[in-house]
CSV table of C-alpha atoms in Angstrom, one decimal:
chain,number,residue,atom,x,y,z
A,1220,MET,CA,0.0,0.0,0.0
A,1221,SER,CA,1.2,3.5,-0.7
A,1222,GLN,CA,1.4,6.0,2.1
A,1223,LEU,CA,-1.7,7.7,0.6
A,1224,ASP,CA,-3.6,4.3,0.9
A,1225,LEU,CA,-2.3,3.8,4.4
A,1226,ARG,CA,-3.5,7.3,5.4
A,1227,GLU,CA,-6.9,6.5,4.0
A,1228,ALA,CA,-7.0,3.2,5.8
A,1229,HIS,CA,-6.1,5.0,9.0
A,1230,ARG,CA,-8.8,7.6,8.5
A,1231,CYS,CA,-11.5,4.9,8.0
A,1232,MET,CA,-10.1,2.9,11.0
A,1233,VAL,CA,-10.2,5.9,13.3
A,1234,LEU,CA,-13.7,6.9,12.1
A,1235,SER,CA,-15.0,3.4,12.6
A,1236,ARG,CA,-13.7,3.3,16.2
A,1237,ALA,CA,-15.0,6.8,17.0
A,1238,PHE,CA,-18.4,5.9,15.6
A,1239,GLU,CA,-18.6,2.7,17.7
A,1240,ASP,CA,-17.4,4.6,20.8
A,1241,ARG,CA,-20.3,7.0,20.4
A,1242,LEU,CA,-22.7,4.2,19.8
A,1243,ARG,CA,-21.6,2.6,23.1
A,1244,LYS,CA,-22.3,5.8,25.0
A,1245,LEU,CA,-25.7,6.1,23.3
A,1246,PHE,CA,-26.6,2.5,24.3
A,1247,THR,CA,-25.5,2.8,27.9
A,1248,SER,CA,-27.4,6.1,28.3
A,1249,GLY,CA,-30.6,4.6,26.8
A,1250,GLY,CA,-30.4,6.5,23.5
A,1251,LEU,CA,-30.1,3.4,21.4
A,1252,ARG,CA,-32.7,0.7,21.1
A,1253,GLY,CA,-32.0,-3.0,20.4
A,1254,ARG,CA,-28.6,-4.6,20.4
A,1255,LEU,CA,-25.1,-3.2,19.8
A,1256,VAL,CA,-22.4,-5.3,18.0
A,1257,THR,CA,-19.0,-3.8,17.5
A,1258,GLY,CA,-15.9,-4.6,15.5
A,1259,HIS,CA,-13.4,-3.2,18.0
A,1260,GLY,CA,-10.0,-4.6,17.3
A,1261,GLN,CA,-11.1,-6.1,13.9
A,1262,GLU,CA,-11.1,-2.9,11.9
A,1263,ALA,CA,-8.2,-3.8,9.6
A,1264,ILE,CA,-10.2,-6.6,8.0
A,1265,PRO,CA,-13.2,-4.8,6.5
A,1266,ILE,CA,-11.0,-1.7,5.6
A,1267,GLY,CA,-8.1,-3.6,4.1
A,1268,SER,CA,-10.4,-5.9,2.1
A,1269,ALA,CA,-12.8,-3.2,0.9
A,1270,MET,CA,-9.9,-1.1,-0.3
A,1271,ALA,CA,-8.8,-3.9,-2.6
A,1272,LEU,CA,-12.1,-3.7,-4.6
A,1273,GLY,CA,-12.8,-1.4,-7.6
A,1274,PRO,CA,-15.6,1.1,-7.7
A,1275,ARG,CA,-18.0,-1.2,-9.7
A,1276,ASP,CA,-17.4,-4.3,-7.5
A,1277,CYS,CA,-19.9,-5.3,-4.8
A,1278,LEU,CA,-19.6,-6.6,-1.3
A,1279,ALA,CA,-21.7,-7.9,1.6
A,1280,PRO,CA,-20.2,-6.8,5.0
A,1281,LEU,CA,-21.0,-8.3,8.4
A,1282,HIS,CA,-22.1,-6.8,11.7
A,1283,ARG,CA,-18.5,-6.0,12.7
A,1284,ASP,CA,-17.5,-4.5,9.3
A,1285,LEU,CA,-18.5,-0.9,9.8
A,1286,GLY,CA,-15.2,0.3,8.2
A,1287,ALA,CA,-16.2,-1.3,4.9
A,1288,HIS,CA,-19.1,1.1,4.6
A,1289,PHE,CA,-16.8,4.1,5.2
A,1290,VAL,CA,-14.4,2.8,2.5
A,1291,ARG,CA,-17.2,2.6,0.0
A,1292,GLY,CA,-18.3,6.2,0.8
A,1293,THR,CA,-21.2,5.7,3.1
A,1294,GLN,CA,-21.4,8.7,5.5
A,1295,PRO,CA,-21.6,8.5,9.3
A,1296,VAL,CA,-24.9,10.4,9.2
A,1297,ALA,CA,-26.5,7.7,7.0
A,1298,LEU,CA,-25.5,5.0,9.5
A,1299,LEU,CA,-26.6,6.9,12.5
A,1300,ARG,CA,-30.0,7.4,10.9
A,1301,GLN,CA,-30.1,3.7,10.5
A,1302,TYR,CA,-29.2,3.0,14.1
A,1303,LEU,CA,-31.7,5.5,15.3
A,1304,GLY,CA,-34.5,4.2,13.1
A,1305,ARG,CA,-35.0,7.5,11.2
A,1306,VAL,CA,-37.2,7.7,8.1
A,1307,THR,CA,-34.2,9.2,6.4
A,1308,SER,CA,-32.1,6.1,6.9
A,1309,PRO,CA,-31.2,3.8,4.0
A,1310,SER,CA,-34.0,1.3,5.1
A,1311,ARG,CA,-36.4,4.2,5.8
A,1312,GLY,CA,-36.6,3.1,9.4
A,1313,ARG,CA,-37.7,-0.5,8.6
A,1314,ASP,CA,-34.6,-2.1,10.0
A,1315,GLY,CA,-32.0,-1.2,12.6
A,1316,ASP,CA,-28.3,-1.3,13.5
A,1317,VAL,CA,-26.0,-3.0,10.9
A,1318,HIS,CA,-28.7,-4.3,8.6
A,1319,VAL,CA,-27.8,-1.6,6.2
A,1320,GLY,CA,-26.4,-1.2,2.7
A,1321,GLU,CA,-26.4,1.2,-0.1
A,1322,TRP,CA,-26.8,-0.6,-3.4
A,1323,GLU,CA,-25.6,2.5,-5.3
A,1324,ARG,CA,-22.3,2.0,-3.6
A,1325,GLY,CA,-22.3,-1.7,-4.3
A,1326,VAL,CA,-22.9,-2.6,-0.6
A,1327,PHE,CA,-25.5,-5.4,0.1
A,1328,PRO,CA,-27.2,-5.1,3.5
A,1329,MET,CA,-26.2,-7.6,6.1
A,1330,VAL,CA,-28.2,-10.8,6.7
A,1331,SER,CA,-28.2,-11.9,10.3
A,1332,HIS,CA,-28.3,-15.6,9.6
A,1333,LEU,CA,-24.7,-16.2,8.8
A,1334,PRO,CA,-23.5,-16.9,6.1
A,1335,ASP,CA,-26.8,-16.3,4.2
A,1336,SER,CA,-25.3,-13.4,2.3
A,1337,TRP,CA,-22.9,-15.8,0.7
A,1338,PRO,CA,-25.4,-17.5,-1.7
A,1339,VAL,CA,-26.8,-14.0,-2.4
A,1340,MET,CA,-23.4,-12.8,-3.4
A,1341,GLY,CA,-22.8,-16.0,-5.3
A,1342,GLY,CA,-25.8,-15.0,-7.4
A,1343,VAL,CA,-24.3,-11.5,-7.8
A,1344,ALA,CA,-21.0,-13.0,-8.9
A,1345,LEU,CA,-22.8,-15.3,-11.4
A,1346,ALA,CA,-24.5,-12.3,-12.9
A,1347,MET,CA,-21.1,-10.5,-13.1
A,1348,ALA,CA,-19.6,-13.6,-14.9
A,1349,LEU,CA,-22.4,-13.6,-17.4
A,1350,GLU,CA,-22.0,-9.9,-18.1
A,1351,GLY,CA,-18.3,-10.5,-18.7
A,1352,GLU,CA,-17.3,-7.0,-17.6
A,1353,GLY,CA,-14.6,-8.1,-15.1
A,1354,ARG,CA,-16.5,-7.1,-11.9
A,1355,VAL,CA,-15.9,-8.9,-8.6
A,1356,ALA,CA,-18.0,-9.8,-5.6
A,1357,MET,CA,-16.8,-10.1,-2.0
A,1358,ALA,CA,-18.6,-11.8,0.9
A,1359,TYR,CA,-17.7,-11.9,4.6
A,1360,CYS,CA,-18.5,-14.4,7.4
A,1361,GLY,CA,-17.1,-15.4,10.8
A,1362,ASP,CA,-15.4,-18.7,11.8
A,1363,GLY,CA,-18.7,-20.0,13.2
A,1364,ALA,CA,-20.5,-19.7,9.9
A,1365,THR,CA,-18.0,-22.1,8.3
A,1366,SER,CA,-19.8,-24.9,10.1
A,1367,THR,CA,-23.0,-24.5,8.2
A,1368,GLY,CA,-24.3,-26.3,5.1
A,1369,THR,CA,-24.9,-22.9,3.4
A,1370,TRP,CA,-21.2,-22.1,3.7
A,1371,HIS,CA,-20.2,-25.4,2.0
A,1372,GLU,CA,-22.9,-25.1,-0.7
A,1373,SER,CA,-21.9,-21.5,-1.5
A,1374,VAL,CA,-18.2,-22.2,-1.8
A,1375,ASN,CA,-18.7,-25.4,-3.8
A,1376,PHE,CA,-21.1,-23.7,-6.3
A,1377,ALA,CA,-18.7,-20.8,-6.7
A,1378,ALA,CA,-15.8,-23.1,-7.2
A,1379,VAL,CA,-17.5,-25.3,-9.8
A,1380,GLU,CA,-18.7,-22.2,-11.7
A,1381,ARG,CA,-15.4,-20.4,-11.3
A,1382,LEU,CA,-17.2,-17.3,-10.1
A,1383,PRO,CA,-15.4,-14.0,-9.6
A,1384,ILE,CA,-15.9,-13.8,-5.9
A,1385,VAL,CA,-13.6,-13.4,-2.9
A,1386,TYR,CA,-14.6,-15.0,0.4
A,1387,ILE,CA,-13.4,-13.3,3.6
A,1388,VAL,CA,-13.5,-15.4,6.8
A,1389,GLU,CA,-13.0,-13.3,10.0
A,1390,ASP,CA,-11.5,-15.9,12.3
A,1391,ASN,CA,-11.9,-14.1,15.6
A,1392,GLN,CA,-11.5,-17.2,17.8
A,1393,TYR,CA,-15.0,-17.6,19.0
A,1394,ALA,CA,-18.4,-18.4,17.5
A,1395,TYR,CA,-20.3,-16.6,20.2
A,1396,SER,CA,-18.8,-18.6,23.1
A,1397,THR,CA,-17.5,-21.7,21.1
A,1398,PRO,CA,-13.8,-21.6,20.6
A,1399,THR,CA,-12.4,-22.6,17.2
A,1400,GLU,CA,-10.8,-25.8,18.5
A,1401,LYS,CA,-14.4,-27.1,19.1
A,1402,GLN,CA,-15.5,-26.1,15.6
A,1403,TYR,CA,-13.2,-27.9,13.2
A,1404,ARG,CA,-10.2,-30.2,13.1
A,1405,VAL,CA,-8.1,-28.5,10.3
A,1406,GLU,CA,-5.3,-26.2,11.5
A,1407,ARG,CA,-6.6,-23.3,9.5
A,1408,ILE,CA,-9.9,-22.5,7.8
A,1409,SER,CA,-8.1,-21.7,4.6
A,1410,ASP,CA,-6.9,-25.3,4.5
A,1411,ARG,CA,-10.4,-26.2,3.3
A,1412,ALA,CA,-10.0,-24.3,0.1
A,1413,ALA,CA,-8.0,-27.2,-1.5
A,1414,GLY,CA,-11.0,-29.5,-1.0
A,1415,TYR,CA,-13.0,-27.2,-3.3
A,1416,GLY,CA,-10.2,-26.7,-5.8
A,1417,ILE,CA,-9.9,-23.0,-5.1
A,1418,ALA,CA,-7.1,-20.8,-3.8
A,1419,GLY,CA,-6.9,-20.2,-0.1
A,1420,THR,CA,-4.6,-18.1,2.2
A,1421,THR,CA,-4.4,-17.1,5.9
A,1422,VAL,CA,-3.3,-13.6,6.9
A,1423,ASP,CA,-2.8,-11.5,10.0
A,1424,GLY,CA,-6.2,-9.9,10.3
A,1425,ASN,CA,-4.8,-7.1,12.5
A,1426,ASP,CA,-2.4,-5.9,9.8
A,1427,VAL,CA,-4.3,-3.8,7.4
A,1428,GLU,CA,-1.6,-3.9,4.8
A,1429,ALA,CA,-1.4,-7.7,4.9
A,1430,VAL,CA,-5.2,-7.9,4.5
A,1431,PHE,CA,-5.1,-5.5,1.6
A,1432,ASP,CA,-2.3,-7.4,-0.2
A,1433,ALA,CA,-4.0,-10.8,0.1
A,1434,CYS,CA,-7.3,-9.4,-1.0
A,1435,ARG,CA,-5.9,-7.4,-3.9
A,1436,GLU,CA,-4.3,-10.6,-5.1
A,1437,ALA,CA,-7.6,-12.5,-4.7
A,1438,VAL,CA,-9.5,-9.7,-6.5
A,1439,ASP,CA,-7.0,-9.7,-9.4
A,1440,ARG,CA,-7.4,-13.5,-9.6
A,1441,ALA,CA,-11.2,-13.3,-9.7
A,1442,ARG,CA,-11.1,-10.5,-12.3
A,1443,ALA,CA,-8.8,-12.6,-14.5
A,1444,GLY,CA,-11.4,-15.4,-14.5
A,1445,GLU,CA,-9.4,-17.7,-12.2
A,1446,GLY,CA,-12.3,-18.2,-9.8
A,1447,PRO,CA,-12.9,-17.7,-6.0
A,1448,THR,CA,-10.3,-17.3,-3.2
A,1449,LEU,CA,-10.9,-18.1,0.4
A,1450,VAL,CA,-9.0,-15.5,2.6
A,1451,GLU,CA,-8.9,-16.3,6.3
A,1452,CYS,CA,-8.1,-13.2,8.4
A,1453,VAL,CA,-7.0,-14.2,11.9
A,1454,THR,CA,-8.0,-11.7,14.6
A,1455,MET,CA,-9.7,-11.6,18.0
A,1456,ARG,CA,-13.1,-10.4,19.1
A,1457,MET,CA,-12.1,-7.9,21.8
A,1458,GLU,CA,-15.6,-7.5,23.2
A,1459,GLY,CA,-18.4,-9.9,23.7
A,1460,HIS,CA,-20.7,-11.2,20.9
A,1461,ALA,CA,-22.7,-8.0,21.6
A,1462,ILE,CA,-22.8,-5.5,24.3
A,1463,HIS,CA,-25.0,-7.7,26.5
A,1464,ASP,CA,-22.2,-10.4,26.5
A,1465,ASP,CA,-19.3,-9.9,29.0
A,1466,ALA,CA,-17.2,-12.6,27.2
A,1467,SER,CA,-16.3,-14.1,30.6
A,1468,TYR,CA,-15.5,-17.3,28.8
A,1469,VAL,CA,-12.5,-15.8,27.2
A,1470,PRO,CA,-9.2,-16.1,29.2
A,1471,PRO,CA,-8.0,-12.6,30.3
A,1472,GLU,CA,-4.5,-13.4,29.2
A,1473,VAL,CA,-5.7,-14.1,25.6
A,1474,LEU,CA,-7.4,-10.7,25.4
A,1475,GLU,CA,-4.3,-9.0,26.8
A,1476,GLU,CA,-2.1,-10.6,24.2
A,1477,TRP,CA,-4.4,-9.5,21.4
A,1478,ARG,CA,-4.8,-6.0,22.9
A,1479,SER,CA,-1.0,-5.6,22.4
A,1480,ARG,CA,-1.7,-6.3,18.6
A,1481,ASP,CA,-4.4,-3.6,18.2
A,1482,PRO,CA,-4.6,-2.9,14.5
A,1483,LEU,CA,-5.0,0.9,14.9
A,1484,ASP,CA,-1.9,1.1,17.1
A,1485,ARG,CA,0.1,-1.0,14.6
A,1486,LEU,CA,-1.0,1.2,11.7
A,1487,GLU,CA,-0.1,4.4,13.5
A,1488,ALA,CA,3.3,3.0,14.4
A,1489,ARG,CA,3.8,2.2,10.8
A,1490,LEU,CA,2.8,5.7,9.7
A,1491,LEU,CA,5.0,7.3,12.4
A,1492,ALA,CA,7.9,5.3,11.1
A,1493,ASP,CA,7.2,6.6,7.6
A,1494,GLY,CA,7.4,10.2,8.7
A,1495,VAL,CA,3.8,11.1,9.6
A,1496,THR,CA,3.7,13.2,12.8
A,1497,ARG,CA,1.8,12.4,16.0
A,1498,ARG,CA,0.1,15.8,15.5
A,1499,GLU,CA,-1.2,14.7,12.1
A,1500,LEU,CA,-2.6,11.5,13.6
A,1501,ASP,CA,-4.2,13.3,16.5
A,1502,GLU,CA,-5.9,15.7,14.0
A,1503,VAL,CA,-7.4,12.7,12.2
A,1504,ARG,CA,-8.8,11.5,15.5
A,1505,ASP,CA,-10.2,14.9,16.4
A,1506,ALA,CA,-11.8,15.2,13.0
A,1507,ALA,CA,-13.4,11.8,13.3
A,1508,ARG,CA,-15.0,12.6,16.7
A,1509,ALA,CA,-16.3,15.9,15.4
A,1510,GLU,CA,-17.7,14.3,12.3
A,1511,VAL,CA,-19.5,11.7,14.3
A,1512,LEU,CA,-20.9,14.2,16.8
A,1513,ALA,CA,-22.2,16.5,13.9
A,1514,ALA,CA,-23.8,13.5,12.2
A,1515,LEU,CA,-25.5,12.4,15.4
A,1516,GLU,CA,-27.0,15.9,15.9
A,1517,ILE,CA,-28.4,15.8,12.4
A,1518,ALA,CA,-29.8,12.2,12.8
A,1519,GLN,CA,-31.4,12.9,16.2
A,1520,SER,CA,-33.2,15.9,14.7
A,1521,GLU,CA,-34.9,13.9,12.0
A,1522,PRO,CA,-38.3,12.2,12.2
A,1523,MET,CA,-39.2,8.6,12.8
A,1524,PRO,CA,-41.3,6.7,10.3
A,1525,ASP,CA,-45.1,7.4,10.7
A,1526,GLY,CA,-46.1,3.9,9.5
A,1527,GLY,CA,-48.1,5.2,6.5
A,1528,ASP,CA,-45.9,3.5,4.0
A,1529,VAL,CA,-45.1,0.4,5.9
A,1530,GLU,CA,-46.1,-1.8,3.0
A,1531,LEU,CA,-43.8,0.0,0.5
A,1532,GLY,CA,-41.2,-2.3,-0.9
A,1533,VAL,CA,-42.6,-5.4,0.8
A,1534,TYR,CA,-45.3,-6.6,-1.5
A,1535,ALA,CA,-45.4,-6.8,-5.3
A,1536,PRO,CA,-47.8,-4.3,-6.8
A,1537,LEU,CA,-51.3,-5.6,-7.7
A,1538,PRO,CA,-51.9,-6.2,-11.4
A,1539,ALA,CA,-53.8,-3.5,-13.2
A,1540,THR,CA,-57.5,-4.1,-13.3
A,1541,ALA,CA,-59.3,-4.2,-16.6
């Protein structure tokens, strides 16, 4: 990655963390309904991978992939409208939190039942292959989702059809409270790729440059007609499954080890070594916090849905009467 790319990755990573820090304050103060799921400590994966795509490619992020939305150009105010259920949100208040996407940016909304977005993106990739315009799809899931039949069927279909798709597995050590050693016997999830006849690789998911490089190679391979790639990004879920989960089942020494490998700290160390000043990095943080606060003020001032158009976009229109 060029220093310009690293600076952009840093901006998105800082913005992602500032956004989630504000959501946490909203939640604990009663200003946010429903659940709260964060990607704290995993920001390098959605940001590094999304930056490897082209502007006409498509992706289906997960609930911990806030940074991917920022890479694609989604603004904090749009996401805060979504979290607050405003009628101005991308879903017009019909859904909440991370069930958000902007098709005009090539971002498919998250499906909670993981990895149900994988067959959807397989269909998108099939359409791209039929169009023959060199576009690529990207789909994300966690380590727990790799134990489902949907996961196997999606990967197998994409492999057989040599679809232009990149699969990102966010291996964050736990499927809710189930550790990876109780999920599968292979050493690495990427080892499964050989069984489908596709490329597979494992990278340090807390190194944004390593994620970008692996995903750029996979995207180039897909664009050249060489089929799917399975990219396993090893990281750690630094908070519980959601804010209600204290993750007491995770040994404290494990969290401490991974805290020392924080992706934002590592990226900032890299930028400082390249000549970026601490003052410049602090300015990025200050700008991110200010942007989130300004966006929140706008979103909170906007109306909730009134229910009058609740059926809009749900049912097919009735046929015209004679």
